[in-house]
Amino acid sequence: MDATFTAEQDEIRRTLRELLLKRCGPEEVRSAVRTADGYDPGLWEALAQQLGLPGLALPEAYGGVGCTTTELALAAEEMGRALAPSPLLATAVLGAPLVLGLGSADQRAALLPRIASGELTAALVVPGAALTTALGLTGGNRGDWAGGGRAGGVQARRADGGWRLYGEADQVLDGHSADLLVVAAHTGGFARPRTLFFLVRELVRAGATRVRQTSLDETRSQSRIQLRDVEAELLGYGDGDGDGADVGGVLARVGDSAAAVLAAEAVGGADRVLERTVEYVKQREQFGRAIGSFQAVKHRLADLYVQVQGARSAAYYAAWATVEGRERVGGLALAQALEALRVCASEAVQLHGGIGFTWEHEAHLYFKRAAGDELLFGPVHRLRAYAAQEARLFGGGEVAV
C-alpha cells in the first residue's frame, strides 16, 4: 500500500477545505439545518458544479470524475471537519453505487449523469433500523430484513404490468428532500421471499408521503417515508422478477465502501474538535496559568491524538482496500473512527469547562454527530462483534486471513 497522496488528491482536500472554511462555519451549519431541505442548496450547487463531489467516484462514461472510494473518503473527511450538512452521503455514497451496481443500462444512462451533476439527489429507503444490517456491517444481509408478511417494512407486488409498493420506513437519510428514492422491498410472498430494490421517481405524482423527523444530529436529516400503492420501477430488470440480481452481494460491497467513507468523515470531525480543544486549553487559564500546561491535560490530549491518528490510518486503509479488492475492513475502520469521534467530542465538552456544557457551543454538534452515527451505523461493539464473527476469531474454527 502506498500511503502517500497524489497531487490530485491533495488538491481535492485543499480546494474543498478552502471552500468550507468560507461558507460552512458553525453559524452557517446551524442556519442550514433549520431550512426546509436541511442543507444549503447554494453550497450543494458549489460542491457539485465546482468540485464535482456527487460524481467523484462515478465513471466518466456517466458524467462522473472517474476517481475512486479513496478520493471520496478524502472529500468526506473535509466535510466531516466542518460537519457540513448535505445530501452527499445519501446520494453519492449510498444511492448512486446501488444504481451503478444493480441498474440496467437504461437506468444508469438516465440517472447517473444527473446525479453526477448534482441535479438529482437520491435517498436509500430501508425499513426500520435495518440500514446497518442491509449494508452488511452488523449482520448478514441475506435474511428478510426488508420485512414481509406481518413483519412490517415495505412490500412490493405486481400490478397492471408494473410494481406497487406498500409500507413505510423511518430514519431515511435526506428522504424528505431527495428527488429519487431507492427502496428496498420484500417481494415473492411466502413461496419465494426475497428482497429487491425499486426506484420511485416523480415523487409528488407517485403519492409518496415524506415527513422530516426530529433527529439527534441535526446535520444528518432523517425522514419517515410512507408508501401507499406507490408506482415503482424494479431496479435493473424492468418488469422482470429480479431473480438474477445479486442484491446481497452488491449491498455488501456498497456497505464496505460506505463504511470507509463514513470512517474518514468521522476522523475529520474528531481531528477538528481536537484542534479546537487544543487551541482552547492554550488560552484558558486556571490558577494563573494555561490549563494546557498541566501534565494531566497534556496526557489526555496526547491520548486523543494517538486515537485520531490510528483511526485515520484505519480509514485510509479501508478505502484503499475497497479499491484494490482486498478484504472488507470498512466496518472495523468505522468502529475505530466512531469511537475516536465520540471520545474526542466528550473530552472537548469536559475540557471547555462551563462553556462546553452549553448547547450553543459547537462541541455539542460533534458530540451529537458521534452519537447519531452510532445509532445509524453501529453501535461500535456490534460493528466489531460482526467483524470478529466473519473472521471466525472466537468460533474455534480456522481463522480467516
Coordinates of C-alpha atoms in Angstrom, one line a residue:
M1 CA 0.0 0.0 0.0
D2 CA 1.3 3.4 -1.0
A3 CA 0.4 5.8 1.9
T4 CA 1.3 9.0 0.0
F5 CA -1.3 11.1 -1.7
T6 CA -1.1 12.2 -5.3
A7 CA -1.1 15.8 -6.3
E8 CA -4.7 15.4 -7.5
Q9 CA -5.8 14.0 -4.1
D10 CA -4.0 16.8 -2.2
E11 CA -5.8 19.4 -4.5
I12 CA -9.2 17.9 -3.7
R13 CA -8.6 18.2 0.0
R14 CA -7.1 21.8 -0.3
T15 CA -9.8 23.1 -2.5
L16 CA -12.7 21.6 -0.5
R17 CA -11.2 22.8 2.8
E18 CA -10.9 26.4 1.5
L19 CA -14.5 26.4 0.3
L20 CA -15.9 25.0 3.5
L21 CA -13.9 27.5 5.6
K22 CA -15.5 30.3 3.7
R23 CA -19.1 29.0 3.5
C24 CA -19.6 26.4 6.3
G25 CA -18.7 27.8 9.7
P26 CA -20.7 26.8 12.8
E27 CA -23.3 29.5 12.3
E28 CA -23.8 28.6 8.7
V29 CA -24.3 25.0 9.7
R30 CA -26.9 25.9 12.3
S31 CA -28.7 28.1 9.7
A32 CA -28.6 25.5 7.0
V33 CA -30.1 22.7 9.2
R34 CA -33.1 24.9 10.0
T35 CA -34.1 25.3 6.4
A36 CA -36.8 23.1 4.7
D37 CA -34.1 21.0 2.9
G38 CA -31.9 20.7 5.9
Y39 CA -28.9 21.9 4.0
D40 CA -27.7 25.0 2.0
P41 CA -28.7 24.5 -1.7
G42 CA -26.2 27.1 -2.7
L43 CA -23.3 25.3 -1.1
W44 CA -24.5 22.0 -2.6
E45 CA -24.5 23.6 -6.0
A46 CA -21.0 24.8 -5.5
L47 CA -19.9 21.3 -4.3
A48 CA -21.5 19.7 -7.4
Q49 CA -20.7 22.3 -10.1
Q50 CA -17.2 23.5 -9.0
L51 CA -15.8 20.3 -7.4
G52 CA -17.9 17.5 -8.8
L53 CA -18.4 15.8 -5.5
P54 CA -21.6 13.8 -6.3
G55 CA -19.8 12.2 -9.3
L56 CA -16.4 11.9 -7.8
A57 CA -16.4 8.1 -7.7
L58 CA -18.7 7.6 -10.7
P59 CA -17.3 6.5 -14.1
E60 CA -16.6 9.2 -16.7
A61 CA -19.0 7.4 -19.1
Y62 CA -21.8 8.5 -16.8
G63 CA -20.6 12.1 -16.3
G64 CA -18.5 11.4 -13.3
V65 CA -15.0 12.3 -12.4
G66 CA -13.7 8.7 -12.6
C67 CA -12.0 8.7 -9.2
T68 CA -12.3 6.0 -6.5
T69 CA -13.5 5.5 -3.0
T70 CA -10.2 6.9 -1.8
E71 CA -10.9 10.3 -3.2
L72 CA -14.5 10.2 -2.0
A73 CA -13.2 9.4 1.5
L74 CA -10.8 12.3 1.4
A75 CA -13.6 14.6 0.5
A76 CA -15.8 13.2 3.2
E77 CA -13.0 13.8 5.7
E78 CA -13.1 17.5 4.9
M79 CA -16.9 17.5 5.0
G80 CA -16.7 15.9 8.5
R81 CA -14.4 18.5 9.8
A82 CA -17.0 21.2 9.1
L83 CA -20.0 18.9 9.8
A84 CA -21.3 20.3 6.5
P85 CA -25.0 19.2 6.0
S86 CA -25.5 18.0 2.5
P87 CA -27.1 15.1 0.6
L88 CA -23.6 13.8 -0.4
L89 CA -23.8 10.7 1.9
A90 CA -27.3 9.7 0.8
T91 CA -26.8 10.4 -2.9
A92 CA -23.2 9.7 -3.8
V93 CA -22.2 7.1 -1.1
L94 CA -25.5 5.1 -0.8
G95 CA -27.8 5.8 -3.7
A96 CA -25.6 6.1 -6.7
P97 CA -23.5 3.0 -6.1
L98 CA -26.7 0.9 -5.9
V99 CA -27.9 2.3 -9.2
L100 CA -24.5 1.6 -10.7
G101 CA -24.3 -1.9 -9.3
L102 CA -27.8 -3.1 -9.9
G103 CA -29.3 -0.8 -12.5
S104 CA -30.0 -1.6 -16.1
A105 CA -28.1 0.2 -18.9
D106 CA -31.0 2.5 -19.5
Q107 CA -31.4 3.3 -15.8
R108 CA -27.8 4.1 -15.4
A109 CA -27.7 6.3 -18.5
A110 CA -30.9 8.2 -17.4
L111 CA -30.0 8.7 -13.7
L112 CA -26.2 8.7 -13.1
P113 CA -25.3 11.7 -15.2
R114 CA -28.0 13.7 -13.4
I115 CA -26.7 12.5 -10.0
A116 CA -23.1 13.3 -11.0
S117 CA -24.0 16.9 -12.0
G118 CA -25.9 17.5 -8.7
E119 CA -29.2 17.9 -10.5
L120 CA -30.7 14.8 -8.9
T121 CA -30.4 13.7 -5.3
A122 CA -31.2 10.2 -4.1
A123 CA -32.1 8.5 -0.8
L124 CA -31.8 4.9 0.2
V125 CA -35.0 3.7 1.8
V126 CA -34.5 0.7 4.2
P127 CA -37.3 -0.2 6.7
G128 CA -37.0 0.2 10.4
A129 CA -33.5 0.3 11.8
A130 CA -32.2 -2.2 9.4
L131 CA -29.8 0.1 7.4
T132 CA -26.6 -1.2 9.1
T133 CA -27.8 -4.8 8.6
A134 CA -28.7 -4.2 5.0
L135 CA -25.2 -2.9 4.3
G136 CA -23.7 -6.0 5.9
L137 CA -21.9 -4.1 8.7
T138 CA -23.5 -5.6 11.8
G139 CA -25.1 -8.7 10.4
G140 CA -25.6 -10.9 7.4
N141 CA -27.8 -9.2 4.8
R142 CA -29.1 -12.3 3.1
G143 CA -32.1 -12.5 5.5
D144 CA -35.5 -11.0 5.4
W145 CA -34.5 -7.6 6.8
A146 CA -36.9 -5.7 4.4
G147 CA -40.0 -7.1 6.2
G148 CA -42.8 -9.1 4.7
G149 CA -46.0 -10.7 5.8
R150 CA -46.7 -9.4 9.3
A151 CA -43.1 -8.2 9.8
G152 CA -44.0 -4.7 8.5
G153 CA -41.4 -2.9 6.4
V154 CA -42.1 -2.4 2.7
Q155 CA -43.7 -5.0 0.4
A156 CA -43.9 -4.9 -3.4
R157 CA -46.5 -6.7 -5.6
R158 CA -47.1 -6.9 -9.3
A159 CA -50.0 -4.9 -10.6
D160 CA -51.0 -3.9 -14.1
G161 CA -47.7 -5.0 -15.6
G162 CA -45.7 -3.0 -13.1
W163 CA -44.9 -2.8 -9.4
R164 CA -46.7 -1.2 -6.4
L165 CA -45.1 -0.5 -3.1
Y166 CA -46.7 -0.6 0.4
G167 CA -45.3 0.2 3.8
E168 CA -43.1 2.7 5.5
A169 CA -39.6 3.4 6.6
D170 CA -38.1 5.6 9.3
Q171 CA -34.6 7.1 9.6
V172 CA -34.3 7.6 5.8
L173 CA -31.3 10.0 5.3
D174 CA -32.4 13.1 3.4
G175 CA -35.6 11.3 2.3
H176 CA -37.7 14.4 2.6
S177 CA -35.7 16.4 0.0
A178 CA -34.5 13.6 -2.3
D179 CA -35.6 13.6 -6.0
L180 CA -35.2 9.8 -6.3
L181 CA -36.0 7.0 -3.8
V182 CA -34.1 3.7 -4.0
V183 CA -36.4 1.4 -2.0
A184 CA -35.6 -2.0 -0.5
A185 CA -38.8 -4.0 -0.6
H186 CA -39.9 -7.6 0.2
T187 CA -41.5 -9.5 -2.7
G188 CA -42.4 -13.0 -3.7
G189 CA -44.7 -13.7 -0.7
F190 CA -44.1 -16.8 1.4
A191 CA -43.3 -19.1 -1.5
R192 CA -40.4 -17.2 -3.0
P193 CA -39.4 -14.5 -0.4
R194 CA -36.6 -12.1 -1.5
T195 CA -35.6 -8.5 -1.2
L196 CA -35.3 -6.4 -4.3
F197 CA -34.7 -2.7 -5.0
F198 CA -37.1 -0.3 -6.7
L199 CA -36.9 3.2 -8.0
V200 CA -39.6 5.8 -7.2
R201 CA -39.4 8.8 -9.4
E202 CA -41.6 11.9 -9.7
L203 CA -42.4 11.6 -6.0
V204 CA -45.3 14.1 -5.9
R205 CA -47.1 12.3 -8.7
A206 CA -46.3 8.9 -7.2
G207 CA -48.0 9.8 -4.0
A208 CA -45.2 9.0 -1.5
T209 CA -45.6 10.8 1.8
R210 CA -42.4 12.2 3.3
V211 CA -42.1 13.8 6.7
R212 CA -38.9 15.2 8.1
Q213 CA -38.2 13.8 11.6
T214 CA -36.5 15.4 14.6
S215 CA -33.1 13.7 14.8
L216 CA -30.4 13.8 17.5
D217 CA -27.9 15.0 14.9
E218 CA -29.5 17.9 13.1
T219 CA -26.7 17.9 10.5
R220 CA -28.0 14.5 9.3
S221 CA -31.6 15.0 8.2
Q222 CA -33.8 11.9 8.6
S223 CA -37.3 11.3 7.3
R224 CA -40.3 9.0 7.5
I225 CA -41.3 7.6 4.1
Q226 CA -44.8 6.2 3.7
L227 CA -45.7 4.3 0.6
R228 CA -49.4 3.5 -0.2
D229 CA -49.9 1.9 -3.5
V230 CA -47.0 3.8 -5.0
E231 CA -45.9 3.0 -8.5
A232 CA -42.3 1.9 -8.7
E233 CA -39.8 0.5 -11.2
L234 CA -37.7 -2.5 -10.5
L235 CA -34.0 -1.6 -10.3
G236 CA -32.2 -3.4 -13.0
Y237 CA -34.7 -5.7 -14.6
G238 CA -37.6 -3.6 -15.8
D239 CA -40.8 -5.6 -15.4
G240 CA -38.9 -8.9 -14.7
D241 CA -38.8 -10.8 -11.4
G242 CA -35.3 -9.9 -10.4
D243 CA -34.1 -13.5 -10.0
G244 CA -30.7 -12.8 -11.4
A245 CA -29.9 -9.8 -9.1
D246 CA -27.2 -10.4 -6.5
V247 CA -28.8 -7.8 -4.1
G248 CA -26.9 -9.1 -1.1
G249 CA -23.5 -9.0 -2.7
V250 CA -23.9 -5.6 -4.2
L251 CA -25.2 -4.2 -0.9
A252 CA -22.3 -5.7 1.0
R253 CA -19.8 -4.0 -1.4
V254 CA -21.7 -0.7 -1.2
G255 CA -21.7 -1.1 2.6
D256 CA -18.0 -1.7 2.8
S257 CA -17.1 1.4 0.7
A258 CA -19.7 3.4 2.6
A259 CA -18.2 2.4 5.9
A260 CA -14.8 3.5 4.7
V261 CA -16.2 6.9 3.6
L262 CA -18.1 7.3 6.9
A263 CA -14.9 6.4 8.8
A264 CA -13.0 9.1 7.1
E265 CA -15.8 11.6 7.7
A266 CA -15.7 10.7 11.4
V267 CA -11.9 11.1 11.5
G268 CA -12.3 14.6 10.0
G269 CA -14.7 15.5 12.8
A270 CA -12.5 14.1 15.5
D271 CA -9.5 15.8 14.2
R272 CA -11.3 19.2 14.0
V273 CA -12.8 19.0 17.5
L274 CA -9.4 18.0 18.9
E275 CA -7.7 21.0 17.2
R276 CA -10.3 23.4 18.7
T277 CA -9.8 21.8 22.1
V278 CA -6.0 22.3 21.9
E279 CA -6.5 25.9 20.9
Y280 CA -8.8 26.5 23.9
V281 CA -6.6 24.9 26.6
K282 CA -3.8 27.1 25.5
Q283 CA -5.9 30.2 26.2
R284 CA -8.0 29.2 29.2
E285 CA -6.2 30.0 32.5
Q286 CA -6.6 28.4 35.9
F287 CA -4.5 29.2 39.0
G288 CA -2.6 31.8 37.0
R289 CA -1.5 29.5 34.1
A290 CA -3.0 28.0 30.9
I291 CA -4.7 24.7 31.7
G292 CA -2.9 23.2 28.7
S293 CA 0.3 23.4 30.6
F294 CA -0.9 20.9 33.2
Q295 CA 0.6 17.5 32.8
A296 CA -2.8 15.7 33.2
V297 CA -4.4 17.7 30.4
K298 CA -1.4 17.1 28.2
H299 CA -1.7 13.3 28.8
R300 CA -5.4 13.4 27.9
L301 CA -4.8 15.3 24.7
A302 CA -1.9 13.1 23.7
D303 CA -4.1 10.0 24.1
L304 CA -6.7 11.6 21.9
Y305 CA -4.1 12.5 19.2
V306 CA -2.9 8.9 19.1
Q307 CA -6.5 7.6 18.9
V308 CA -7.3 10.0 16.0
Q309 CA -4.2 9.1 14.1
G310 CA -4.9 5.4 14.5
A311 CA -8.5 5.9 13.3
R312 CA -7.2 7.9 10.3
S313 CA -4.8 5.1 9.3
A314 CA -7.6 2.5 9.5
A315 CA -10.0 4.7 7.4
Y316 CA -7.4 5.3 4.7
Y317 CA -6.6 1.6 4.6
A318 CA -10.2 0.6 4.4
A319 CA -10.7 3.0 1.4
W320 CA -7.6 1.6 -0.3
A321 CA -8.8 -2.0 0.3
T322 CA -12.1 -1.3 -1.4
V323 CA -10.4 0.0 -4.5
E324 CA -7.9 -2.9 -4.6
G325 CA -10.5 -5.6 -3.9
R326 CA -8.9 -6.7 -0.7
E327 CA -10.6 -7.9 2.5
R328 CA -13.6 -6.0 3.7
V329 CA -12.5 -3.9 6.7
G330 CA -14.8 -1.0 6.4
G331 CA -16.8 -2.0 9.4
L332 CA -13.7 -2.2 11.7
A333 CA -12.4 1.2 10.4
L334 CA -15.8 2.7 11.0
A335 CA -15.9 1.3 14.6
Q336 CA -12.5 2.8 15.4
A337 CA -13.4 6.2 13.8
L338 CA -16.8 6.5 15.6
E339 CA -15.1 5.7 18.9
A340 CA -12.4 8.3 18.3
L341 CA -15.1 10.9 17.4
R342 CA -17.1 10.1 20.5
V343 CA -14.2 10.3 22.8
C344 CA -12.8 13.5 21.3
A345 CA -16.1 15.2 21.4
S346 CA -16.7 14.1 25.0
E347 CA -13.3 15.4 26.1
A348 CA -13.9 18.6 24.3
V349 CA -17.1 19.2 26.3
Q350 CA -15.2 18.4 29.5
L351 CA -12.1 20.5 28.8
H352 CA -14.1 23.5 27.7
G353 CA -15.5 23.7 31.2
G354 CA -18.7 25.6 31.8
I355 CA -19.0 26.9 28.2
G356 CA -18.6 23.4 26.8
F357 CA -21.8 22.3 28.6
T358 CA -23.9 24.9 26.8
W359 CA -25.9 23.8 23.8
E360 CA -24.7 26.8 21.9
H361 CA -21.1 25.6 21.8
E362 CA -20.0 23.8 18.7
A363 CA -18.6 20.9 20.7
H364 CA -22.1 19.6 21.0
L365 CA -22.5 19.4 17.3
Y366 CA -19.6 16.9 17.1
F367 CA -20.9 15.0 20.1
K368 CA -24.3 14.7 18.5
R369 CA -22.7 13.6 15.2
A370 CA -20.9 10.8 17.1
A371 CA -24.0 9.6 18.9
G372 CA -26.2 9.9 15.9
D373 CA -23.8 7.9 13.6
E374 CA -23.6 5.1 16.2
L375 CA -27.4 4.9 16.2
L376 CA -27.5 4.8 12.4
F377 CA -24.4 2.7 11.6
G378 CA -23.3 1.0 14.8
P379 CA -23.0 0.7 17.6
V380 CA -19.3 0.2 17.8
H381 CA -19.4 -3.0 19.7
R382 CA -21.8 -4.6 17.1
L383 CA -19.5 -3.5 14.3
R384 CA -16.6 -5.2 15.9
A385 CA -18.5 -8.3 17.0
Y386 CA -19.7 -8.9 13.5
A387 CA -16.2 -8.4 12.0
A388 CA -14.9 -10.9 14.6
Q389 CA -17.7 -13.4 13.7
E390 CA -16.9 -13.1 10.0
A391 CA -13.2 -13.7 10.7
R392 CA -14.2 -16.7 12.9
L393 CA -12.0 -15.4 15.7
F394 CA -13.9 -16.9 18.5
G395 CA -15.7 -19.9 16.8
G396 CA -13.0 -22.4 17.4
G397 CA -12.5 -22.9 13.7
E398 CA -9.8 -21.9 11.3
V399 CA -9.1 -18.2 11.3
A400 CA -9.7 -16.4 8.0
V401 CA -6.8 -14.5 6.7

